[in-house]
Tab-separated table of C-alpha atoms and ligand atoms in Angstrom:
chain	number	residue	atom	x	y	z
V	1	ASN	CA	76.718	72.805	28.672
V	2	ARG	CA	74.092	72.784	26.162
V	3	PHE	CA	74.522	74.880	22.739
V	4	ASN	CA	71.875	75.423	20.349
V	5	VAL	CA	73.182	75.275	16.753
V	6	GLY	CA	70.087	76.305	14.684
V	7	ILE	CA	67.393	73.880	15.442
V	8	ILE	CA	69.979	71.203	16.365
V	9	SER	CA	70.840	70.765	19.882
V	10	VAL	CA	74.265	69.604	20.584
V	11	LYS	CA	75.147	68.375	24.091
V	12	PHE	CA	78.792	68.216	25.015
V	13	VAL	CA	79.222	65.359	27.520
V	14	LEU	CA	82.591	64.405	28.979
V	15	ILE	CA	83.186	60.841	30.244
V	16	ASP	CA	86.491	58.959	31.127
V	17	PHE	CA	86.732	55.288	31.702
V	18	HIS	CA	90.228	54.888	31.916
V	19	THR	CA	92.392	56.880	34.544
V	20	HIS	CA	95.286	55.993	36.888
V	21	THR	CA	96.207	57.430	40.405
V	22	THR	CA	99.068	57.065	42.766
V	23	ALA	CA	97.470	53.667	43.677
V	24	SER	CA	99.367	52.370	40.585
V	25	ASP	CA	101.617	54.639	38.303
V	26	GLY	CA	99.735	57.899	38.203
V	27	THR	CA	100.990	60.998	39.791
V	28	LEU	CA	97.703	62.397	41.115
V	29	SER	CA	96.325	61.054	44.377
V	30	PRO	CA	92.657	59.745	44.377
V	31	SER	CA	91.225	62.920	45.757
V	32	GLU	CA	93.321	65.130	43.358
V	33	LEU	CA	92.038	63.063	40.446
V	34	ILE	CA	88.271	63.485	41.734
V	35	ASP	CA	89.007	67.416	41.931
V	36	ARG	CA	90.611	67.521	38.502
V	37	ALA	CA	87.586	65.532	36.994
V	38	LEU	CA	85.159	67.825	38.641
V	39	ALA	CA	86.977	70.930	37.499
V	40	SER	CA	86.916	69.497	33.877
V	41	ASN	CA	83.082	69.017	34.083
V	42	ILE	CA	83.504	65.321	33.596
V	43	GLU	CA	80.053	63.549	34.061
V	44	LEU	CA	81.031	59.883	34.420
V	45	LEU	CA	84.400	58.801	35.699
V	46	ALA	CA	86.117	55.345	36.224
V	47	ILE	CA	89.273	54.911	38.104
V	48	THR	CA	91.217	51.995	36.645
V	49	ASP	CA	94.577	51.574	38.323
V	50	HIS	CA	96.797	48.644	37.384
V	51	ASP	CA	95.737	45.411	39.279
V	52	THR	CA	94.345	47.364	42.271
V	53	VAL	CA	90.939	49.062	43.299
V	54	ALA	CA	92.507	50.932	46.349
V	55	GLY	CA	92.664	54.214	44.262
V	56	TYR	CA	88.974	53.790	43.346
V	57	GLN	CA	88.078	53.006	46.829
V	58	ALA	CA	90.023	55.874	48.391
V	59	ALA	CA	88.377	58.331	45.572
V	60	ALA	CA	84.816	56.948	46.480
V	61	THR	CA	85.329	57.597	50.186
V	62	TYR	CA	86.631	61.202	49.407
V	63	TYR	CA	83.708	61.728	46.992
V	64	ASN	CA	81.013	60.380	49.065
V	65	LEU	CA	81.878	62.973	51.709
V	66	ASN	CA	81.345	65.688	49.382
V	67	PRO	CA	79.250	64.611	46.425
V	68	GLY	CA	78.900	66.490	43.221
V	69	GLN	CA	77.195	65.982	39.894
V	70	MET	CA	79.548	63.407	38.473
V	71	ARG	CA	79.230	59.711	38.699
V	72	LEU	CA	82.155	57.606	39.816
V	73	LEU	CA	82.278	53.899	38.702
V	74	SER	CA	84.525	51.214	40.163
V	75	GLY	CA	87.319	50.070	37.828
V	76	VAL	CA	90.548	48.153	37.420
V	77	GLU	CA	93.015	47.462	34.710
V	78	PHE	CA	94.269	43.936	34.959
V	79	SER	CA	97.419	42.572	33.430
V	80	CYS	CA	97.054	39.115	31.804
V	81	ARG	CA	98.559	36.620	29.401
V	82	TRP	CA	97.190	35.618	26.170
V	83	SER	CA	99.115	33.896	23.147
V	84	GLY	CA	102.442	34.799	24.528
V	85	ALA	CA	101.495	38.597	24.899
V	86	THR	CA	100.841	40.676	27.941
V	87	LEU	CA	97.269	42.289	27.722
V	88	HIS	CA	95.333	44.812	29.758
V	89	ILE	CA	91.893	44.059	30.483
V	90	VAL	CA	89.860	46.797	32.133
V	91	GLY	CA	86.873	45.912	34.491
V	92	LEU	CA	84.035	48.484	34.914
V	93	GLY	CA	81.328	48.602	37.413
V	94	MET	CA	82.167	45.635	39.402
V	95	ASP	CA	81.658	44.716	43.112
V	96	CYS	CA	85.015	45.236	44.505
V	97	ASP	CA	83.958	43.208	47.644
V	98	HIS	CA	82.912	40.227	45.785
V	99	PRO	CA	84.832	37.107	46.909
V	100	THR	CA	86.111	36.440	43.235
V	101	MET	CA	87.210	39.927	42.817
V	102	LYS	CA	88.899	39.964	46.185
V	103	SER	CA	90.916	36.789	45.768
V	104	GLY	CA	91.802	38.088	42.151
V	105	LEU	CA	93.176	41.184	43.518
V	106	ARG	CA	95.148	39.309	46.122
V	107	THR	CA	96.561	37.002	43.350
V	108	MET	CA	97.702	40.180	41.426
V	109	ALA	CA	99.231	41.781	44.439
V	110	LEU	CA	101.329	38.741	45.022
V	111	ALA	CA	102.121	38.314	41.349
V	112	ARG	CA	103.350	41.959	41.368
V	113	GLU	CA	105.610	41.381	44.303
V	114	ALA	CA	107.139	38.299	42.746
V	115	ARG	CA	107.573	39.845	39.508
V	116	GLY	CA	109.143	43.012	40.866
V	117	GLU	CA	111.770	40.700	42.610
V	118	LYS	CA	112.473	38.935	39.354
V	119	ILE	CA	112.910	42.225	37.453
V	120	ALA	CA	115.251	43.473	40.272
V	121	ASP	CA	117.369	40.236	40.020
V	122	ARG	CA	117.710	40.709	36.224
V	123	LEU	CA	118.743	44.470	36.627
V	124	GLU	CA	121.180	43.488	39.492
V	125	ALA	CA	122.661	41.025	37.117
V	126	LEU	CA	123.488	44.015	34.798
V	127	GLY	CA	125.148	45.725	37.625
V	128	TYR	CA	122.322	47.894	38.872
V	129	VAL	CA	122.494	47.168	42.444
V	130	GLY	CA	119.745	48.039	44.834
V	131	ALA	CA	117.087	48.122	42.125
V	132	LEU	CA	114.490	46.625	44.257
V	133	ARG	CA	114.742	48.959	47.381
V	134	GLY	CA	115.069	51.838	44.785
V	135	ALA	CA	111.958	50.999	42.920
V	136	LEU	CA	110.056	50.216	46.206
V	137	GLU	CA	110.879	53.711	47.477
V	138	LYS	CA	109.024	55.199	44.387
V	139	VAL	CA	105.829	53.148	45.076
V	140	GLY	CA	104.742	54.996	47.954
V	141	SER	CA	101.254	53.730	48.693
V	142	GLY	CA	100.688	52.214	45.266
V	143	GLN	CA	101.732	48.836	43.707
V	144	LEU	CA	105.102	48.134	42.213
V	145	GLY	CA	105.456	48.299	38.361
V	146	ARG	CA	108.058	48.917	35.682
V	147	PRO	CA	107.463	52.655	35.728
V	148	HIS	CA	108.953	52.563	39.372
V	149	PHE	CA	112.129	50.833	38.052
V	150	ALA	CA	112.282	53.222	35.391
V	151	GLN	CA	112.163	56.194	37.771
V	152	TRP	CA	114.873	54.647	39.774
V	153	LEU	CA	117.049	54.021	36.826
V	154	VAL	CA	116.656	57.720	35.693
V	155	GLU	CA	117.408	59.115	39.210
V	156	GLN	CA	120.455	57.070	39.333
V	157	GLY	CA	121.745	58.447	36.207
V	158	HIS	CA	121.790	55.070	34.481
V	159	VAL	CA	119.528	56.381	31.812
V	160	ALA	CA	118.702	59.805	30.605
V	161	ASP	CA	114.797	59.522	30.814
V	162	THR	CA	111.823	57.079	31.221
V	163	ARG	CA	111.589	56.391	27.640
V	164	ARG	CA	115.142	55.178	27.465
V	165	ALA	CA	114.547	53.163	30.539
V	166	PHE	CA	111.828	51.195	28.734
V	167	ASP	CA	113.600	51.144	25.283
V	168	ARG	CA	116.692	49.484	26.850
V	169	TYR	CA	115.493	47.546	29.933
V	170	LEU	CA	111.800	47.410	30.714
V	171	GLY	CA	109.981	47.596	27.381
V	172	ARG	CA	108.472	44.769	25.315
V	173	GLY	CA	110.969	41.960	24.769
V	174	LYS	CA	113.573	43.604	27.007
V	175	THR	CA	115.374	41.936	30.036
V	176	GLY	CA	112.864	43.643	32.683
V	177	ASP	CA	109.619	42.484	30.655
V	178	VAL	CA	108.799	39.687	32.978
V	179	LYS	CA	105.278	38.328	32.026
V	180	THR	CA	105.335	34.984	33.527
V	181	PHE	CA	103.450	35.966	36.688
V	182	TRP	CA	100.253	37.094	35.027
V	183	PRO	CA	97.154	34.987	34.968
V	184	ASP	CA	95.402	33.985	31.644
V	185	LEU	CA	93.005	36.316	29.896
V	186	ALA	CA	89.997	34.135	30.761
V	187	GLU	CA	90.769	34.001	34.315
V	188	VAL	CA	90.863	37.924	34.651
V	189	VAL	CA	87.712	38.146	32.621
V	190	SER	CA	85.902	35.821	34.993
V	191	TRP	CA	86.788	37.690	38.081
V	192	ILE	CA	85.328	40.851	36.590
V	193	THR	CA	82.034	39.184	35.299
V	194	ASN	CA	81.559	37.113	38.432
V	195	ALA	CA	81.741	40.422	40.304
V	196	GLY	CA	78.996	41.948	38.039
V	197	GLY	CA	81.519	44.077	36.096
V	198	VAL	CA	81.902	44.667	32.276
V	199	ALA	CA	85.249	43.317	30.971
V	200	VAL	CA	86.913	45.667	28.279
V	201	ILE	CA	89.957	45.053	26.111
V	202	ALA	CA	92.066	47.895	26.596
V	203	HIS	CA	93.874	49.808	24.025
V	204	PRO	CA	93.563	47.105	21.529
V	205	LEU	CA	96.079	48.571	19.060
V	206	GLN	CA	98.870	48.937	21.406
V	207	TYR	CA	99.793	45.129	21.282
V	208	ARG	CA	100.702	45.538	17.552
V	209	PHE	CA	98.831	42.331	16.584
V	210	THR	CA	97.879	41.568	12.957
V	211	ARG	CA	94.365	42.205	12.112
V	212	THR	CA	93.859	38.390	12.241
V	213	LYS	CA	95.285	37.985	15.566
V	214	LEU	CA	93.252	40.904	16.959
V	215	CYS	CA	90.115	38.989	15.594
V	216	ARG	CA	91.417	35.809	17.270
V	217	LEU	CA	91.787	37.835	20.519
V	218	ILE	CA	88.164	39.088	20.301
V	219	VAL	CA	86.798	35.881	19.727
V	220	ASP	CA	88.611	34.184	22.674
V	221	PHE	CA	87.640	37.241	24.870
V	222	LYS	CA	83.993	36.903	23.958
V	223	ASP	CA	84.203	33.154	24.704
V	224	SER	CA	85.513	34.040	28.111
V	225	GLY	CA	82.374	36.453	28.724
V	226	GLY	CA	84.129	39.652	27.829
V	227	THR	CA	81.784	42.189	26.116
V	228	ALA	CA	83.377	45.436	25.471
V	229	ILE	CA	86.341	47.114	23.514
V	230	GLU	CA	88.056	50.353	23.992
V	231	ILE	CA	87.771	52.419	20.941
V	232	VAL	CA	89.394	55.566	22.329
V	233	ASN	CA	92.597	55.397	24.478
V	234	GLY	CA	94.424	58.733	25.031
V	235	ARG	CA	95.717	60.348	21.814
V	236	GLN	CA	94.641	58.054	18.905
V	237	SER	CA	94.305	59.031	15.395
V	238	GLY	CA	90.956	59.336	13.781
V	239	ASP	CA	91.675	56.182	11.658
V	240	GLN	CA	92.556	54.256	14.647
V	241	VAL	CA	89.175	54.967	16.326
V	242	ALA	CA	87.423	54.186	12.871
V	243	GLN	CA	89.195	50.728	12.760
V	244	LEU	CA	88.203	49.924	16.391
V	245	LYS	CA	84.453	51.011	15.933
V	246	ARG	CA	84.265	48.677	12.731
V	247	ALA	CA	85.849	45.877	14.893
V	248	ALA	CA	83.159	46.751	17.578
V	249	ALA	CA	80.407	46.750	15.152
V	250	GLN	CA	81.705	43.476	13.439
V	251	TYR	CA	81.862	41.601	16.652
V	252	ASN	CA	78.620	43.185	18.434
V	253	LEU	CA	80.849	44.548	21.315
V	254	LEU	CA	80.046	47.424	23.700
V	255	VAL	CA	82.436	50.300	23.422
V	256	SER	CA	84.408	52.156	25.969
V	257	ALA	CA	86.500	55.393	25.867
V	258	GLY	CA	89.109	56.860	28.264
V	259	SER	CA	92.104	59.292	28.398
V	260	ASP	CA	94.497	56.564	30.064
V	261	PHE	CA	95.572	59.608	32.226
V	262	HIS	CA	98.686	59.000	34.292
V	263	ARG	CA	100.024	62.584	34.680
V	264	GLU	CA	99.886	66.098	33.536
V	265	SER	CA	101.999	66.051	30.340
V	266	PRO	CA	102.331	67.905	27.125
V	267	TYR	CA	102.522	64.612	25.250
V	268	GLY	CA	99.845	62.586	27.094
V	269	ALA	CA	95.942	63.011	26.865
V	270	GLN	CA	94.107	65.334	29.266
V	271	LEU	CA	91.153	63.958	31.040
V	272	GLY	CA	87.860	63.480	29.472
V	273	VAL	CA	86.687	62.040	26.253
V	274	GLU	CA	83.766	63.884	24.254
V	275	LEU	CA	81.019	61.316	24.193
V	276	ARG	CA	79.484	62.910	20.949
V	277	ALA	CA	82.671	61.959	19.052
V	278	LEU	CA	82.007	58.141	19.560
V	279	GLY	CA	79.057	57.957	17.326
V	280	ASP	CA	75.898	55.708	17.895
V	281	LEU	CA	77.560	52.464	18.965
V	282	GLN	CA	76.243	51.091	22.253
V	283	GLY	CA	78.514	52.356	25.091
V	284	VAL	CA	79.302	50.690	28.236
V	285	TRP	CA	78.069	53.909	30.022
V	286	GLU	CA	74.553	53.286	28.900
V	287	HIS	CA	74.365	50.236	31.209
D	301	AMP	P1	103.559	47.270	34.417
D	301	AMP	O1	102.072	47.384	34.906
D	301	AMP	O2	104.437	47.117	35.559
D	301	AMP	O3	103.740	46.079	33.476
D	301	AMP	O4	104.003	48.609	33.775
D	301	AMP	C1	103.176	48.994	32.541
D	301	AMP	C2	103.064	50.572	32.439
D	301	AMP	O5	104.243	51.184	32.266
D	301	AMP	C3	102.094	51.061	31.575
D	301	AMP	O6	100.770	50.895	31.936
D	301	AMP	C4	102.511	52.403	31.210
D	301	AMP	O7	102.025	53.197	32.223
D	301	AMP	C5	104.003	52.392	31.473
D	301	AMP	N1	104.799	51.955	30.250
D	301	AMP	C6	104.859	51.057	29.433
D	301	AMP	N2	105.637	51.133	28.269
D	301	AMP	C7	106.020	52.445	28.407
D	301	AMP	C8	107.008	53.209	27.783
D	301	AMP	N3	107.636	52.750	26.493
D	301	AMP	N4	107.423	54.354	28.042
D	301	AMP	C9	106.911	55.007	29.281
D	301	AMP	N5	105.984	54.256	30.045
D	301	AMP	C10	105.706	53.087	29.609
D	302	FE	FE1	100.445	52.794	33.475
D	303	FE	FE1	97.217	49.661	29.909
D	304	ZN	ZN1	96.029	52.352	31.736
């Protein structure tokens, strides 16, 4: 993997600190994701399913039986509430068996169940009878989320595709956007840090906050013990990465990067982020 360009040696290193499996709303099983990452020559991988570490744990069991050059890190992507919005906080490198983490994960599983029932009630009120059972059939061994309701709505012919399901019924501010069940930002950050992990603000530009509000989030996040920010998430523009790098430098945060891979798709990002492209900020991977 080493290329010599004149006297300068440039090493290509691929990492990925944000990925999903069938344990949440991804389409590759944990072992398939590991195989895909190995085939892509990724050197450092974290599996960050929504509100569960089951995908990481299954992947670790699989990988331990037949280890390769890649390093696998524990991960999770917690949903939480802050200032009226739903945010995603990635946890990396935590001890999944730590009591605080275990009780946090239990809290989230219950929250997802209760929220799923509420989403279903609201869809049924619109006449979409059988939403809960239909969505649960899509979940398999994973955790129930809005994408499963979207799949069911598409399959039933109520909407043409997933995007329309979110635009009409499930997306931000729509009837199925139920956020009341998530814990506060400070709480999920404390679960991660108590378990020895690093907390990361996931895709900070996805929330469409003003610059002032994003700064307020970073300050609150740091006050809660958070230390890192995601500067690359899937297909972002160079301008967006540059903006997030400036925020990381200004607030003295570690940086993280990932594809947010959910499925093979011509629109979504492929696995792997080239480390060299991230500049000289201090990365979570250096820990
Ligand atoms: P949940 O965890 O149940 O709140 O579902 C959130 C997940 O739904 C996100 O992580 C995405 O994978 C997916 N999602 C959110 N918005 C959209 C959208 N507009 N179109 C397709 N998928 C989406
Ligand atoms: Fe997702
Ligand atoms: Fe997310
Ligand atoms: Zn994600």
